[in-house]
Amino acid sequence: MAKILIVDDSKVIRDLLTEFLGELSYQVDSAEDGAKGLKMASDGGYDLCICDVHLPKLNGYQILTELGEARGKMQFIFTDSLPDELADQIRKTTGFACLGKPFDLHQLTEIITQSLEKIHT
Amino acid sequence: MIWQWRLSDMKLRTKFVLPISALVMVCMIVLAGYLIQRQSESYHRELESQGETMIKILAINAESGVLFESPYELDPLLSTLSHFSSVEYCLIQNLEGNIISHIGQNHIPLDTLQVLRDCGRESINLVSDYIVGREGKELFVLVYPISTEKKVMPRETLGMTGGVDLSLTQSTVSETIGWIELGMSVESVEQATTHATTAAVFLTLIVLLATILIVILIVNAVVQPITTLVEATDKISRGDFSTIVQTDHDDEIGQLAKTINRMSASLRQSRNEIEQYNRTLEEKIIERTKQLDDAQTQLIQSEKMGAIGQLAAGVAHELNNPLGGILGYAQFTLEKLHKNIPDKTTPKEIEGYLRYVGDIELQTRRCKTIVQNLLRFSRSSRTVDFDEIDVNQVMGGTIAFVEHQLRMNNIELEVQLGTDLPTLQGNAGQLQQVFTNLIINAMHASEQNTVITITSRYHHALGEFGGTVEFNVIDSGHGIAQENIKKIFEPFFTTKDVGKGTGLGLSVSYGIIKEHGGEITVKSEIDKGTTFTVILPVQKKEQLADISKDDNSDGEQSV
Ligand SMILES: Nc1ncnc2c1ncn2[C@@H]1O[C@H](COP(=O)(O)OP(=O)(O)OP(=O)(O)O)[C@@H](O)[C@H]1O
Ligand SMILES: [Mg+2]
């Protein structure tokens, strides 16, 4: 089953996603700031990272760029609580989806399925 | 002194006419007087010479009559005098003083005449004088001796001549034998003089009148143009520069008139220019004041918006996570409730739970919309994509979206979209949001069975970049109170019930239209209706690119 990493400074979002995605029988881990998230992501083994844009220590975009080659086939789904320039930049340059909070769970699951399909193709 | 002052104070006409008339009059009087004097003198001389001639002729012819003292010879002689009207009387006397013959009446007292007569008797020459007779009648009286020639013997003569001239054998000696006295009436002379005087006076008057007339004519010819000039300059001095002095003279006055015309023309021009300047200045001041006001309002507005934007960004950032949790959990719960219903709960309870959680989800979505609207004020929300869009099509989409709601409210929609609208750079989603809000606002303001009109048209070269596109949303609803007009674009201003409106619609619309480089304006009359106008510029791509560049640099600081 696919492994998903959640990087979000908001506990309620981490809890919600952990439980919800767990229910959908994904293997879920989470980190509460950018530095931790980066470390866990680079340690490897995740198929997908649901990453907030605005994070303490390192923002979502930085995590992605720091990872570089180490990312491998890992996919990203960004979430943002503020549609600012950073979020916009991510939308425009990374090619990954960026969901505005509060997001729709059904929409999220759809995007997760799509992202995971990319790994296998 | 006083006279001088008066003269200088007199009108030009009087100044000319009076002295010239006076001068002419004096000249005429002097001349006439002199002429009359001369005339009268010559009349007298004529009378005198006539008298002299007459008396001398009479004396010669009366010689024998007197010698013989024969009135029969003398009377016919004197009667010839009756042909002369000027002869008053005539008498012939012998040496003893006896009147031998006479004609006419002697009106002169004898004692007055006596001296003259005595003189005449003594003299061998003519004696004459003017004598005033009875009744004041003046007469010219002449006395002349009548003499006879006596032949004297040479003897006698020799003794007297000393015998020098022997050839003169005999000589004649004249001897006085009587007198002749002739009285001539001066009346005719006086009459002639009076006639002459009358004529002179008459002539003087005529000449005087003619002079006055001519002087007046001349003065008029000179003064009339001057009066016109004076009137014209007076008008000009009172500010009437439209005055034009009509003149066909080519003299100094004509030139003066032309100069005055030129002067008034240039004054008129200057005044027009000054007025023009004043007007433009006024207009400029009004325009600038308005611009300043507008700029200030805009500054205040944008400051306000900026503050709201910052606040909104902070609030959004903080709210979106909890909202995400609420929405997520609500959806999660709903899903779970649908999948596995707990055994003990009744279907009715389940239905209740579903509704509760459903409501939570719905309200959270509402919150999400509010926060998103709020975020539009934040500068960071400006980075929307602009595409080449057909605004009529956007409006069409909006109408399709709201039509159902309008029909439910029994409100008719009249759509008049221009067919020549060009495409422009814009964000379809944002513009749709603006149009939706305008139509929904109009709907909320309208009574049932009324019409909302939507128009669009293209203004060719009004804007700087290829013209503008104008949209109007016109309703005949309750209108907006004057004091509220200024507030409607402010965030959170609403007159609607709590829950029905957030007061963000127009402020968001305002922000969106500004981002498009356009204008949104309102015209409203209480109980008559409201018209919202949106004007969007065509072709502003380069400028928009500049704005997004600025936003990027700002954005890095704000993160
Ligand atoms: N067509 C209209 N006729 C009369 N009043 C209007 C009209 N449009 C706007 N208004 C007034 O302007 C106010 C502000 O409008 P705005 O769209 O900003 O907020 P709202 O409609 O009250 O709420 P929201 O749009 O956020 O749901 C309205 O409450 C209303 O009083
Ligand atoms: Mg509204």
XYZ file of C-alpha atoms and ligand atoms in Angstrom:
712
model
C 0.000 0.000 0.000
C 1.211 3.503 -0.770
C 3.090 5.474 1.877
C 2.064 9.080 2.443
C 3.907 11.797 4.355
C 1.954 14.699 5.751
C 3.843 17.931 6.504
C 1.619 20.492 8.206
C 2.023 22.798 11.199
C -1.691 22.550 11.953
C -2.398 19.669 14.290
C -6.046 19.351 13.329
C -5.126 18.922 9.672
C -2.442 16.345 10.510
C -4.854 14.404 12.688
C -7.681 14.608 10.184
C -5.541 13.468 7.267
C -3.826 10.724 9.264
C -7.128 9.285 10.328
C -8.942 9.831 7.032
C -6.152 8.444 4.861
C -5.552 5.628 7.341
C -9.199 4.733 6.939
C -8.551 4.557 3.176
C -5.768 2.056 4.131
C -2.795 4.301 3.227
C 0.260 4.203 5.421
C 0.533 7.693 6.867
C 3.320 9.557 8.703
C 3.391 13.207 9.610
C 5.775 16.061 10.438
C 4.881 19.445 11.990
C 7.539 21.649 10.437
C 9.542 21.987 7.248
C 12.887 20.801 8.589
C 11.436 17.602 9.980
C 9.427 17.069 6.861
C 12.490 17.415 4.671
C 14.436 14.995 6.815
C 11.683 12.396 6.715
C 11.147 12.831 3.012
C 14.832 12.471 2.190
C 15.005 9.335 4.362
C 12.864 7.910 1.627
C 10.210 5.344 1.208
C 7.246 7.718 0.633
C 5.174 7.700 -2.538
C 3.429 10.939 -1.807
C 3.906 14.037 0.332
C 0.944 16.196 1.247
C 2.765 19.334 2.149
C 1.563 22.710 3.419
C 3.065 25.738 1.683
C 3.461 27.908 4.753
C 5.516 26.013 7.296
C 7.854 26.929 10.117
C 11.614 26.623 9.433
C 11.302 25.550 5.779
C 8.402 26.265 3.485
C 6.865 23.727 1.136
C 8.660 24.997 -1.923
C 12.004 24.815 -0.153
C 11.384 21.241 0.889
C 10.778 20.342 -2.737
C 13.872 22.135 -4.034
C 16.122 20.908 -1.157
C 15.108 17.372 -1.917
C 16.251 17.676 -5.478
C 17.295 14.318 -6.939
C 16.611 12.631 -3.580
C 12.899 13.032 -4.340
C 12.979 10.159 -6.704
C 9.493 9.237 -7.795
C 7.818 10.792 -4.779
C 4.834 12.941 -5.699
C 3.725 16.144 -3.986
C 0.354 17.661 -3.202
C 0.566 21.150 -1.747
C -1.998 22.822 0.437
C -2.142 26.500 1.288
C -4.027 28.491 3.830
C -3.212 31.734 2.020
C -3.211 32.046 -1.777
C -0.177 34.313 -1.889
C 2.782 34.612 -4.273
C 4.452 31.561 -2.843
C 1.415 29.397 -3.451
C 1.115 30.911 -6.884
C 4.728 30.205 -7.691
C 4.292 26.602 -6.683
C 1.197 26.274 -8.857
C 3.009 27.762 -11.810
C 6.438 26.174 -11.574
C 6.293 22.799 -9.880
C 3.580 21.104 -11.906
C 2.108 19.711 -8.705
C -1.393 20.458 -7.505
C -1.915 23.067 -4.841
C -5.158 22.915 -2.889
C -6.504 25.909 -1.062
C -7.554 25.290 2.501
C -10.166 24.429 3.574
C -10.074 21.698 0.953
C -12.679 19.202 0.011
C -11.884 15.644 1.109
C -13.429 14.147 -1.990
C -11.328 16.410 -4.187
C -8.251 15.484 -2.185
C -8.807 11.755 -2.571
C -9.249 12.180 -6.286
C -5.974 14.091 -6.599
C -4.189 11.499 -4.425
C -5.352 8.725 -6.720
C -4.183 10.675 -9.789
C -0.774 11.439 -8.247
C -0.168 7.843 -7.267
C -1.053 6.713 -10.758
C 1.773 8.913 -12.063
C 4.325 6.863 -10.117
C 3.350 3.712 -11.869
C 3.320 5.108 -15.367
C -11.064 134.723 -14.289
C -14.584 133.440 -13.975
C -15.183 134.201 -17.613
C -12.055 132.336 -18.620
C -13.103 129.358 -16.563
C -16.491 129.509 -18.182
C -15.014 129.709 -21.660
C -12.879 126.683 -21.022
C -15.915 124.986 -19.643
C -18.101 125.764 -22.628
C -18.889 123.263 -25.301
C -16.672 123.278 -28.329
C -19.524 124.524 -30.530
C -20.264 127.556 -28.322
C -16.574 128.217 -28.022
C -16.303 128.578 -31.782
C -19.626 130.255 -32.592
C -19.667 132.963 -29.927
C -16.325 134.683 -30.535
C -16.522 134.356 -34.300
C -20.016 135.829 -34.367
C -18.959 138.629 -32.060
C -15.933 139.371 -34.220
C -17.985 139.364 -37.388
C -20.581 141.595 -35.785
C -18.026 144.156 -34.610
C -16.348 144.163 -38.018
C -19.651 144.583 -39.768
C -20.707 147.407 -37.460
C -17.440 149.247 -37.892
C -17.477 148.718 -41.630
C -21.127 149.658 -41.990
C -20.641 152.727 -39.812
C -17.699 153.815 -41.882
C -19.527 153.208 -45.136
C -22.646 154.990 -43.950
C -20.501 157.900 -42.842
C -18.827 158.053 -46.235
C -22.125 157.701 -48.003
C -23.727 160.438 -46.015
C -20.748 162.695 -46.617
C -20.911 162.081 -50.330
C -24.659 162.776 -50.322
C -23.968 166.057 -48.582
C -21.231 166.911 -51.011
C -23.513 166.128 -53.880
C -26.179 168.315 -52.376
C -23.667 171.067 -51.844
C -22.272 170.899 -55.361
C -25.783 170.744 -56.767
C -26.662 173.832 -54.772
C -23.505 175.608 -55.860
C -24.062 174.838 -59.500
C -27.681 175.867 -59.278
C -26.991 179.102 -57.450
C -24.183 180.074 -59.808
C -26.318 179.431 -62.863
C -29.152 181.396 -61.255
C -26.813 184.274 -60.439
C -25.639 184.549 -64.041
C -29.172 184.375 -65.405
C -30.582 186.718 -62.824
C -28.144 189.585 -63.716
C -30.416 191.550 -65.958
C -33.502 190.831 -63.871
C -31.806 192.338 -60.859
C -30.354 195.248 -62.828
C -33.798 196.194 -63.891
C -35.436 194.969 -60.734
C -37.932 193.118 -62.821
C -39.817 190.313 -61.110
C -41.324 189.413 -64.438
C -37.969 188.331 -65.652
C -36.891 186.711 -62.393
C -40.050 184.820 -61.437
C -39.954 182.378 -64.401
C -36.286 181.857 -63.668
C -36.983 180.844 -60.110
C -39.997 178.757 -61.033
C -37.687 176.403 -62.954
C -36.359 175.461 -59.523
C -39.629 173.815 -58.636
C -38.447 170.859 -60.725
C -35.884 170.127 -58.063
C -37.483 168.557 -55.038
C -34.486 169.390 -52.915
C -34.994 173.146 -53.339
C -36.854 174.444 -50.343
C -36.840 178.099 -51.154
C -34.986 180.700 -53.185
C -35.012 184.463 -53.051
C -33.310 187.239 -54.932
C -32.579 190.560 -53.240
C -31.181 193.806 -54.433
C -28.458 195.716 -52.659
C -30.984 197.412 -50.449
C -32.237 194.054 -49.202
C -35.560 194.114 -50.975
C -36.707 190.790 -52.217
C -37.290 191.079 -55.927
C -38.430 187.541 -56.470
C -38.801 184.408 -54.388
C -40.011 180.874 -54.502
C -40.902 178.551 -51.658
C -41.152 179.280 -47.977
C -38.290 180.386 -45.891
C -38.559 178.287 -42.773
C -35.554 179.630 -41.093
C -35.852 182.411 -38.510
C -34.309 185.543 -39.846
C -31.909 186.115 -36.972
C -30.306 182.713 -37.599
C -29.881 183.610 -41.232
C -28.738 187.139 -40.640
C -25.109 186.245 -39.938
C -24.908 184.213 -43.108
C -26.584 186.928 -45.098
C -24.263 189.535 -43.718
C -21.343 187.375 -44.593
C -22.712 186.867 -48.070
C -23.198 190.574 -48.592
C -19.711 191.361 -47.543
C -18.166 188.607 -49.681
C -17.941 188.216 -53.377
C -17.740 184.474 -52.972
C -20.213 181.789 -52.164
C -21.184 181.457 -48.533
C -23.023 178.397 -47.367
C -23.948 176.636 -44.142
C -26.271 174.112 -42.594
C -28.875 175.752 -40.514
C -31.540 174.212 -38.361
C -34.796 175.890 -39.043
C -38.178 175.867 -37.379
C -39.651 172.500 -36.463
C -36.092 171.159 -36.372
C -35.935 171.043 -40.134
C -32.352 171.270 -41.344
C -31.589 173.258 -44.414
C -28.502 173.876 -46.509
C -28.499 177.571 -47.238
C -26.285 179.208 -49.845
C -25.818 182.915 -50.419
C -24.204 184.144 -53.613
C -23.715 187.675 -54.959
C -25.248 188.647 -58.285
C -22.773 190.779 -60.110
C -22.664 192.675 -63.343
C -19.763 193.576 -65.652
C -18.913 197.200 -65.959
C -16.676 198.457 -68.774
C -14.027 200.804 -67.378
C -12.301 203.403 -69.499
C -8.525 202.925 -69.999
C -7.924 206.228 -68.342
C -9.345 205.221 -65.306
C -7.593 201.934 -65.606
C -4.221 203.507 -66.378
C -4.210 205.195 -63.080
C -4.687 201.948 -61.390
C -2.245 199.876 -63.453
C 0.477 202.435 -63.716
C 0.138 202.505 -67.480
C 2.246 199.471 -67.996
C 0.001 197.638 -70.446
C -0.931 199.972 -73.243
C -2.471 197.251 -75.309
C -5.373 196.992 -72.870
C -7.534 199.699 -74.121
C -10.451 198.812 -71.898
C -11.098 196.294 -69.001
C -14.129 194.906 -67.185
C -14.857 195.244 -63.462
C -17.569 193.178 -61.800
C -19.936 194.926 -59.427
C -22.306 193.323 -56.964
C -25.889 194.286 -57.634
C -27.804 191.838 -55.416
C -27.841 188.469 -53.733
C -29.384 185.226 -54.337
C -30.222 182.965 -51.434
C -30.972 179.270 -51.957
C -32.306 176.939 -49.242
C -32.017 173.266 -49.918
C -33.726 170.566 -47.959
C -31.374 168.075 -46.348
C -34.304 165.687 -45.934
C -33.574 163.668 -49.078
C -29.970 163.302 -48.014
C -31.069 162.180 -44.614
C -33.551 159.825 -46.155
C -30.907 158.335 -48.391
C -28.613 157.986 -45.392
C -31.349 156.287 -43.411
C -31.955 153.932 -46.308
C -28.287 153.146 -46.494
C -28.154 152.605 -42.736
C -31.149 150.300 -42.865
C -29.589 148.416 -45.726
C -26.319 148.202 -43.840
C -27.999 146.941 -40.696
C -29.965 144.460 -42.735
C -26.863 143.351 -44.530
C -24.982 143.071 -41.260
C -27.698 140.863 -39.857
C -27.699 138.659 -42.944
C -23.945 138.360 -42.957
C -23.994 137.673 -39.224
C -26.622 134.978 -39.606
C -24.792 133.485 -42.556
C -21.558 133.542 -40.560
C -23.163 131.865 -37.592
C -24.713 129.279 -39.887
C -21.452 128.598 -41.681
C -19.494 128.479 -38.452
C -22.024 126.100 -36.970
C -21.834 123.945 -40.085
C -18.059 123.926 -40.014
C -17.939 123.353 -36.288
C -20.487 120.596 -36.654
C -18.432 118.975 -39.344
C -15.508 119.072 -36.959
C -17.359 118.506 -33.717
C -19.731 115.761 -34.907
C -16.933 113.228 -35.455
C -15.336 114.390 -32.214
C -18.631 113.873 -30.375
C -18.874 110.406 -31.900
C -15.308 109.765 -30.811
C -16.042 111.064 -27.321
C -19.100 108.824 -27.065
C -17.123 105.857 -28.342
C -14.216 106.419 -25.964
C -16.690 106.918 -23.151
C -18.247 103.542 -23.947
C -14.819 101.963 -24.168
C -13.833 103.463 -20.831
C -16.918 101.851 -19.347
C -15.791 98.502 -20.707
C -17.888 98.227 -23.868
C -15.195 97.156 -26.300
C -17.647 96.200 -29.013
C -17.837 99.890 -29.990
C -16.772 100.638 -33.519
C -16.491 104.235 -34.652
C -17.942 104.590 -38.147
C -15.844 106.933 -40.205
C -15.337 107.782 -43.837
C -13.013 110.672 -43.096
C -9.439 110.473 -44.082
C -8.255 113.400 -42.027
C -6.754 113.493 -38.540
C -10.130 112.712 -36.994
C -10.599 109.761 -39.313
C -7.170 108.523 -38.304
C -8.023 109.060 -34.642
C -11.211 107.046 -35.149
C -9.248 104.271 -36.789
C -6.749 104.316 -33.935
C -9.582 104.146 -31.420
C -11.097 101.237 -33.345
C -7.763 99.455 -33.322
C -7.347 100.210 -29.636
C -10.810 98.936 -28.748
C -10.244 95.859 -30.910
C -6.992 95.058 -29.162
C -8.591 95.785 -25.779
C -11.455 93.514 -26.725
C -9.034 90.825 -27.742
C -7.016 91.178 -24.567
C -10.128 91.088 -22.455
C -11.372 88.012 -24.308
C -8.002 86.413 -23.806
C -8.023 87.269 -20.130
C -11.549 85.923 -19.785
C -10.526 82.834 -21.682
C -7.505 82.435 -19.421
C -9.687 82.946 -16.392
C -12.161 80.392 -17.596
C -9.512 77.828 -18.437
C -7.819 78.599 -15.155
C -11.073 78.101 -13.311
C -11.760 74.929 -15.204
C -8.240 73.746 -14.536
C -8.573 74.553 -10.857
C -11.870 72.701 -10.668
C -10.424 69.809 -12.611
C -7.263 69.699 -10.512
C -9.243 70.006 -7.292
C -11.391 67.132 -8.429
C -8.334 65.125 -9.366
C -6.807 65.899 -5.991
C -10.022 64.933 -4.243
C -10.228 61.788 -6.283
C -6.607 60.972 -5.611
C -7.124 61.562 -1.919
C -10.259 59.474 -1.846
C -8.443 56.810 -3.756
C -5.498 57.009 -1.397
C -7.746 56.690 1.605
C -9.605 53.924 -0.147
C -6.472 52.031 -1.062
C -5.016 52.523 2.413
C -8.208 51.213 3.857
C -8.166 48.333 1.425
C -4.522 47.696 2.187
C -5.201 47.512 5.916
C -8.181 45.269 5.336
C -6.074 43.160 3.020
C -3.375 42.666 5.616
C -5.933 41.885 8.244
C -7.669 39.522 5.861
C -4.451 37.730 5.027
C -3.714 37.199 8.706
C -7.240 36.128 9.462
C -7.354 33.834 6.443
C -4.098 32.221 7.355
C -5.288 31.558 10.882
C -8.839 30.612 9.951
C -8.201 28.330 7.015
C -6.522 25.601 9.046
C -9.314 25.273 11.623
C -11.837 25.603 8.826
C -10.009 22.850 6.997
C -10.310 20.716 10.103
C -14.012 21.456 10.522
C -14.815 20.875 6.864
C -12.701 17.763 6.701
C -14.139 16.237 9.834
C -17.662 17.086 8.771
C -17.125 15.393 5.422
C -15.345 12.514 7.115
C -18.218 12.089 9.539
C -20.796 12.306 6.780
C -18.999 9.652 4.856
C -18.773 7.442 7.854
C -22.424 7.945 8.687
C -23.319 6.954 5.154
C -21.099 3.861 5.199
C -21.709 2.244 8.533
C -24.704 3.302 10.530
C -24.335 2.483 14.207
C -26.762 -0.267 15.186
C -28.615 1.424 17.974
C -29.516 4.623 16.190
C -32.883 4.953 14.583
C -33.142 6.022 10.964
C -34.687 9.232 12.172
C -31.698 10.001 14.354
C -29.383 9.151 11.485
C -31.257 11.553 9.304
C -30.839 14.205 12.000
C -27.097 13.601 12.317
C -26.685 13.699 8.604
C -28.491 17.018 8.503
C -26.440 18.452 11.382
C -23.136 17.457 9.891
C -24.363 18.503 6.468
C -25.129 21.932 7.914
C -21.676 22.112 9.459
C -20.174 21.336 6.079
C -22.365 23.897 4.326
C -21.623 26.659 6.808
C -17.932 25.892 6.687
C -18.034 26.267 2.922
C -19.705 29.628 3.461
C -16.930 30.595 5.797
C -14.465 29.514 3.184
C -16.096 31.832 0.648
C -16.050 34.723 3.074
C -12.407 34.218 3.861
C -11.605 33.919 0.175
C -13.457 37.132 -0.522
C -11.588 38.794 2.299
C -8.367 37.591 0.822
C -8.964 39.418 -2.388
C -7.930 42.574 -0.617
C -4.631 41.151 0.290
C -2.023 42.096 -2.261
C -0.965 38.525 -2.338
C -4.289 37.519 -3.827
C -3.706 39.566 -6.919
C -1.716 37.044 -8.785
C -4.535 35.810 -10.912
C -4.011 34.854 -14.481
C -5.190 37.104 -17.233
C -6.269 35.603 -20.501
C -7.684 36.821 -23.743
C -11.390 36.741 -22.896
C -14.678 37.624 -24.534
C -16.458 39.626 -21.857
C -19.844 39.236 -23.526
C -19.385 35.517 -23.177
C -18.481 35.917 -19.500
C -21.635 37.965 -19.025
C -23.606 35.319 -20.902
C -22.286 32.643 -18.561
C -23.161 34.771 -15.538
C -26.680 35.329 -16.808
C -27.216 31.615 -17.370
C -26.049 31.103 -13.807
C -28.431 33.615 -12.188
C -31.400 33.316 -14.546
C -33.064 30.646 -12.495
C -32.902 32.731 -9.322
C -34.344 35.746 -11.114
C -37.211 33.728 -12.506
C -37.978 32.452 -9.036
C -38.280 36.063 -7.905
C -40.466 37.004 -10.883
C -37.927 39.435 -12.201
C -37.459 39.770 -15.914
C -34.067 40.181 -17.461
C -33.490 42.256 -20.554
C -30.137 41.743 -22.196
C -28.744 44.070 -24.849
C -25.180 43.068 -25.521
C -23.144 44.906 -28.117
C -22.076 42.786 -31.050
C -18.792 44.552 -31.788
C -17.043 43.946 -28.469
C -13.404 43.016 -28.853
C -11.712 40.479 -26.618
C -9.598 41.834 -23.805
C -7.099 40.737 -21.195
C -8.859 39.669 -18.035
C -9.766 36.936 -15.617
C -13.068 35.327 -16.571
C -13.702 33.874 -13.121
C -13.176 37.200 -11.367
C -15.293 39.129 -13.840
C -18.038 36.574 -13.499
C -17.891 37.135 -9.765
C -18.328 40.876 -10.337
C -21.245 40.440 -12.734
C -22.929 37.909 -10.473
C -22.726 40.234 -7.529
C -24.096 43.171 -9.526
C -27.050 41.166 -10.811
C -27.801 39.607 -7.431
C -27.607 43.041 -5.789
C -30.030 44.395 -8.405
C -32.311 41.459 -7.782
C -32.281 42.058 -4.045
C -33.203 45.706 -4.588
C -35.994 44.988 -7.088
C -39.665 44.378 -6.518
C -41.404 41.486 -8.215
C -42.487 41.929 -11.855
C -39.808 44.460 -12.627
C -37.075 44.366 -15.205
C -33.320 44.310 -14.818
C -31.527 45.511 -17.914
C -28.019 44.478 -18.843
C -26.227 46.268 -21.649
C -22.768 46.211 -23.092
C -21.092 48.288 -25.744
C -17.746 49.185 -27.160
C -16.291 52.694 -27.052
C -13.785 52.853 -29.811
C -10.942 55.103 -28.891
C -11.913 56.374 -25.478
C -9.214 54.550 -23.589
C -5.527 54.881 -24.271
C -5.163 51.337 -25.500
C -7.735 50.530 -28.102
C -10.877 51.777 -26.425
C -13.029 50.477 -23.611
C -15.841 48.048 -23.046
C -18.774 49.236 -20.960
C -21.267 47.137 -19.033
C -24.397 48.424 -17.340
C -26.595 46.643 -14.858
C -29.766 48.705 -14.524
C -32.549 48.046 -12.075
C -35.652 49.982 -11.061
C -35.408 48.977 -7.424
C -35.353 50.924 -4.175
C -32.124 52.724 -4.944
C -29.290 53.744 -2.645
C -29.505 56.588 -0.153
C -27.169 59.484 -0.916
C -25.216 59.031 2.304
C -24.643 55.363 1.515
C -23.347 55.832 -2.034
C -19.844 56.495 -0.716
C -19.909 53.469 1.564
C -21.150 50.702 -0.698
C -17.668 49.890 -2.000
C -16.328 49.581 1.526
C -15.893 46.069 2.800
C -18.578 44.862 5.192
C -20.989 47.633 4.303
C -24.393 46.099 3.851
C -27.990 47.067 4.400
C -29.102 43.497 4.083
C -30.163 41.258 6.931
C -27.535 39.333 8.800
C -26.840 36.166 6.888
C -28.200 37.527 3.616
C -25.257 39.788 2.723
C -21.732 40.119 3.989
C -21.115 43.529 2.435
C -18.107 42.189 0.590
C -19.603 41.848 -2.884
C -18.995 45.367 -4.139
C -15.671 45.862 -2.416
C -14.414 42.670 -3.996
C -15.853 43.765 -7.330
C -14.121 47.093 -6.929
C -10.798 45.384 -6.309
C -11.255 43.097 -9.288
C -12.192 45.894 -11.679
C -9.242 47.971 -10.448
C -6.954 45.024 -11.122
C -8.303 44.970 -14.640
C -7.408 48.651 -14.948
C -11.087 49.506 -15.152
C -13.703 51.565 -13.355
C -16.858 50.680 -11.508
C -19.308 53.490 -10.873
C -22.859 53.852 -9.621
C -25.762 56.175 -10.302
C -28.780 55.843 -8.088
C -31.994 57.583 -7.209
C -34.106 56.591 -4.252
C -37.188 54.578 -5.326
C -36.283 55.048 -8.985
C -33.482 52.581 -9.421
C -29.770 52.055 -9.692
C -27.312 51.716 -12.524
C -23.919 50.116 -12.013
C -21.417 50.737 -14.761
C -18.266 48.736 -15.331
C -15.734 50.048 -17.795
C -12.872 47.801 -18.835
C -9.941 48.847 -20.973
C -9.071 46.852 -24.047
C -5.440 45.714 -24.481
C -3.553 46.426 -21.325
C -1.329 43.379 -21.328
C 2.036 45.088 -20.923
C 0.854 47.095 -17.959
C -0.597 44.087 -16.227
C 2.682 42.254 -16.675
C 4.393 45.142 -14.888
C 1.986 44.891 -11.990
C 2.587 41.174 -11.483
C 6.337 41.772 -11.505
C 5.923 44.291 -8.700
C 3.773 41.865 -6.797
C 6.439 39.203 -6.946
C 9.054 41.384 -5.374
C 6.615 42.425 -2.656
C 5.546 38.867 -2.079
C 8.956 37.655 -1.066
C 9.022 40.100 1.793
C 5.579 39.189 3.048
C 6.297 35.458 3.449
N -28.601 47.515 -7.188
C -28.655 47.969 -5.926
N -29.745 48.623 -5.491
C -29.821 49.078 -4.224
N -28.841 48.937 -3.315
C -27.725 48.295 -3.675
C -27.562 47.788 -5.005
N -26.356 47.211 -5.079
C -25.776 47.346 -3.870
N -26.603 47.993 -3.031
C -26.325 48.327 -1.639
O -24.934 48.205 -1.417
C -24.698 47.369 -0.323
C -23.409 46.672 -0.486
O -23.497 45.742 -1.547
P -22.482 44.537 -1.594
O -22.706 43.769 -2.828
O -21.130 45.109 -1.365
O -22.854 43.743 -0.328
P -24.162 42.842 -0.097
O -24.839 42.616 -1.385
O -24.921 43.514 0.978
O -23.523 41.540 0.430
P -22.755 40.396 -0.437
O -22.672 40.934 -1.829
O -21.430 40.320 0.207
O -23.559 39.232 -0.337
C -25.910 46.489 -0.276
O -26.133 46.002 1.025
C -27.014 47.425 -0.697
O -27.446 48.217 0.396
Mg -23.813 41.891 -3.037
